[in-house]
């Protein structure tokens, strides 16, 4: 029956409404979306096989080309996955679901946390799938390098989860990935994910370091390639993360403010 | 005593959007257990008022309390829930999954099966949301609103765009739920909905309350009722001196009296004259609505709150 007494005593959910069942249902929803799965799992694997078979380039900077390509494609996959996960916000705002959620105790920060974790989980799947494809087809790396580069390719994708969120708040549309997808392709190519920058024309080499993919690609390949760690990689990653996560935060505040 | 806290208390609420005064000094108190309709034409300030009660919007001035606390606190505790025009649904979930997902967000929620049943959608729980009709989606929103077992249920034009059957099913679900004691505040521009489902009507016009009372009171506010009777040689001077009488028309033996106090007229006719065939015809809410919300209707006097 309708309770009347002691309204103040009614409980408020812990963690602003964040809970594992919610997370599980969100992940299941993401996996049910065929386009997202295609984009974050099938496309990277297909690209990997394409690049592997289409060109037999000389070993880049002392390491085998297959491994360099594999790590680059894994970063690309993690980036697609993380961005699509973050961009779910866009779809949910377009549908009005965000407004529906504001009638529940769910705190906006808990909502964003759920979106980021979901995006990163999909990114992890993407990295693992590409690495498994690499392993099966004979890519050679030391055990430590396998683990470390997978971890780096995955963790650095956080910048793209922020990018997805950012775009989600900029473009409230159900087709946001059709706009972002090609943009990610451009970032990936010019940042040297598909083919290392050193093998590309010099004009591209001069644009490359400004791409949001540049730092991520170089850092994820560092365990494989070794050599000196170039601080501009980290600078690139930090600056882009600040821009995208900061932008997403500003837009998110504006979106959830009471008007 | 918590039981005696008003469900909603608005005190001098103002809200402007640029130069448009959407809500202009609205005050009312809704007691627990009332079923009230916020009635008015488009742009009267209904949605803005409800948004303020739900904490989705903020008043420029004035005070709002929901069960004695801020709207945000009431939402967090699941004390107030709403079915909004603009609340979207995820198309890639089934009806049951949508309820399951939303249920996880509340500290305490009603069993999913029970909520589905009470909203009348237990038979279509496995259907994808995108395949559900507008009426079914609206009952799903109602199911979501039932999850926290709220004390106050707010509905913003809940049947807009529904066909007749969908509208009837929806109101049946609301009505059987309200019978259990829940307070309901709904906005509508369908007069018949306010008349049929509310026991109190708050009439809004250009952001101001122009009438507040039972549907019967609101109806009688503008032109009141007409009393007709057969009365040969009617004493017009005497009749026009009765309280509330506005106009008298005599057609042969028939008199037609427009009045805001039909009881007084009827009592007089039946006790002090030879009148027979006395008829009292209520003006329907539609006419009252048009009179009160029309351009020159603002001067009508609100009657006291129904509470």
XYZ file of N, CA and C in Angstrom, chain A residues 1-8 10-13 17 19 21-22 25-26 28-29 32 92 95-97 99-107 174 257-259, chain B residues 2-3 15 32 51 55-58 67 69 72 75-79 82 86-93 97 101 104-107 144 148-149 151 180 182:
228
model
N 0.835 -1.205 0.000
C 0.000 0.000 0.000
C 0.864 1.247 0.000
N 0.227 2.367 -0.159
C 0.954 3.629 -0.227
C 1.465 3.981 1.177
N 2.763 4.061 1.330
C 3.289 4.419 2.643
C 3.082 5.906 2.876
N 2.815 6.282 4.092
C 2.608 7.699 4.353
C 3.648 8.252 5.309
N 3.864 7.547 6.412
C 4.696 8.131 7.449
C 6.179 8.090 7.091
N 6.926 8.966 7.735
C 8.381 8.975 7.650
C 8.955 9.014 6.249
N 8.648 10.069 5.534
C 9.148 10.192 4.168
C 10.665 10.324 4.136
N 11.199 11.008 5.143
C 12.646 11.213 5.184
C 13.387 9.893 5.342
N 12.732 7.132 3.917
C 12.850 6.321 2.694
C 14.291 6.369 2.200
N 14.855 5.209 1.861
C 16.275 5.195 1.518
C 16.580 5.816 0.152
N 17.775 6.372 0.067
C 18.327 6.887 -1.189
C 19.322 5.829 -1.654
N 19.370 5.475 -2.948
C 20.287 4.407 -3.359
C 21.755 4.759 -3.114
N 23.052 5.455 -7.465
C 22.288 4.601 -8.368
C 23.164 3.663 -9.178
N 25.059 0.525 -10.080
C 24.981 -0.856 -9.603
C 25.340 -1.815 -10.727
N 23.948 -4.639 -11.782
C 22.880 -5.119 -12.663
C 22.656 -4.127 -13.806
N 22.670 -2.847 -13.438
C 22.525 -1.787 -14.431
C 23.663 -1.903 -15.461
N 23.141 -4.900 -17.729
C 22.090 -4.678 -18.725
C 22.559 -3.726 -19.819
N 23.381 -2.746 -19.435
C 23.909 -1.799 -20.408
C 24.873 -2.494 -21.382
N 24.861 -5.673 -22.133
C 24.069 -6.554 -22.983
C 23.398 -5.756 -24.097
N 22.960 -4.566 -23.749
C 22.320 -3.699 -24.742
C 23.309 -3.307 -25.837
N 23.966 -6.059 -28.154
C 22.818 -6.397 -28.995
C 22.794 -5.520 -30.242
N 20.836 8.295 -26.532
C 19.919 8.357 -25.394
C 19.377 9.753 -25.168
N 16.721 10.243 -27.914
C 15.475 9.527 -27.643
C 14.712 10.104 -26.456
N 15.396 10.927 -25.639
C 14.743 11.468 -24.444
C 14.908 10.580 -23.227
N 15.711 9.520 -23.359
C 15.924 8.598 -22.242
C 16.639 9.295 -21.077
N 16.233 12.219 -20.094
C 15.237 12.958 -19.334
C 14.413 12.000 -18.467
N 14.123 10.844 -19.028
C 13.411 9.814 -18.260
C 14.233 9.426 -17.020
N 15.539 9.299 -17.206
C 16.411 8.915 -16.092
C 16.460 9.976 -15.002
N 16.185 11.204 -15.373
C 16.210 12.263 -14.365
C 15.035 12.158 -13.404
N 14.090 11.289 -13.718
C 12.981 11.045 -12.790
C 13.321 9.918 -11.828
N 14.542 9.398 -11.913
C 14.983 8.338 -11.006
C 16.091 8.910 -10.117
N 16.477 8.165 -9.067
C 17.543 8.680 -8.201
C 18.933 8.634 -8.848
N 19.046 8.126 -10.069
C 20.361 8.000 -10.704
C 21.041 9.362 -10.811
N 22.241 9.443 -10.237
C 23.007 10.686 -10.308
C 23.693 10.773 -11.668
N 20.516 9.920 -33.346
C 20.574 8.470 -33.248
C 21.658 7.892 -34.167
N 22.148 20.435 -15.971
C 21.761 21.539 -15.099
C 20.241 21.700 -15.119
N 19.701 22.071 -13.987
C 18.268 22.350 -13.977
C 18.037 23.663 -14.687
N 17.050 23.712 -15.549
C 16.827 24.945 -16.307
C 15.526 25.616 -15.885
N 3.729 13.266 9.503
C 4.051 13.191 8.088
C 2.808 12.981 7.216
N 1.818 12.274 7.758
C 0.623 11.973 6.945
C -0.090 13.244 6.514
N 8.061 31.908 -13.344
C 9.091 31.396 -14.241
C 8.940 32.049 -15.608
N -2.569 15.042 0.249
C -2.388 13.625 -0.088
C -3.741 12.986 -0.364
N 7.211 20.582 -14.306
C 8.675 20.447 -14.293
C 9.261 21.001 -12.990
N 11.379 19.004 -10.111
C 12.782 19.385 -9.992
C 13.515 19.375 -11.315
N 12.798 19.255 -12.424
C 13.449 19.317 -13.736
C 13.696 20.762 -14.111
N 12.925 21.652 -13.538
C 13.085 23.077 -13.778
C 13.095 23.801 -12.453
N 13.495 25.046 -12.508
C 13.663 25.802 -11.279
C 12.835 27.080 -11.397
N 5.935 16.900 -0.467
C 5.892 16.141 0.783
C 6.870 16.732 1.804
N 9.610 18.327 1.322
C 11.043 18.399 0.997
C 11.242 18.959 -0.410
N 14.107 17.406 -5.605
C 15.222 16.468 -5.809
C 15.232 15.396 -4.734
N 12.430 12.947 -5.359
C 12.739 12.038 -6.474
C 13.729 10.969 -6.003
N 14.759 11.390 -5.290
C 15.792 10.445 -4.831
C 15.218 9.358 -3.936
N 14.185 9.718 -3.169
C 13.576 8.743 -2.268
C 12.424 8.002 -2.934
N 12.189 8.302 -4.214
C 11.114 7.607 -4.922
C 9.733 7.995 -4.423
N 9.604 9.174 -3.815
C 8.305 9.594 -3.283
C 7.421 10.179 -4.375
N 6.757 10.226 -12.297
C 6.037 10.958 -13.331
C 6.001 10.220 -14.657
N 7.797 14.059 -22.687
C 9.093 14.055 -23.340
C 9.987 12.905 -22.904
N 9.575 12.154 -21.885
C 10.432 11.072 -21.414
C 10.553 9.989 -22.464
N 11.776 9.754 -22.940
C 11.965 8.793 -24.019
C 12.185 7.399 -23.483
N 12.129 6.439 -24.374
C 12.376 5.049 -24.016
C 13.437 4.502 -24.952
N 14.159 3.483 -24.486
C 15.169 2.861 -25.331
C 14.486 1.845 -26.226
N 14.701 2.010 -27.531
C 13.997 1.139 -28.478
C 14.566 -0.264 -28.513
N 15.848 -0.407 -28.092
C 16.503 -1.706 -28.228
C 16.387 -2.572 -26.975
N 15.431 -2.238 -26.113
C 15.148 -3.104 -24.963
C 13.722 -3.617 -25.103
N 12.637 -5.627 -19.925
C 14.016 -5.189 -19.642
C 14.060 -3.723 -19.220
N 15.666 -2.673 -15.800
C 16.778 -1.727 -15.731
C 16.441 -0.559 -14.799
N 16.573 -1.175 -11.015
C 17.861 -1.223 -10.311
C 18.289 0.150 -9.800
N 17.656 1.210 -10.310
C 18.105 2.556 -9.963
C 17.514 3.053 -8.654
N 16.489 2.370 -8.165
C 15.862 2.799 -6.915
C 16.397 1.985 -5.757
N 16.454 2.633 -4.584
C 16.925 1.932 -3.396
C 15.983 0.765 -3.080
N 7.023 2.238 -15.145
C 8.287 2.734 -14.589
C 8.012 3.669 -13.409
N 8.897 2.849 -7.788
C 9.276 3.229 -6.418
C 8.082 3.289 -5.475
N 6.886 2.921 -5.934
C 5.669 3.055 -5.129
C 5.538 4.483 -4.604
N 4.333 8.289 -3.552
C 3.161 8.853 -2.887
C 2.417 9.750 -3.876
N -6.232 3.089 -4.770
C -5.477 2.578 -3.625
C -4.928 3.708 -2.759
N -3.288 6.712 -3.942
C -2.181 7.531 -4.411
C -2.666 8.921 -4.813
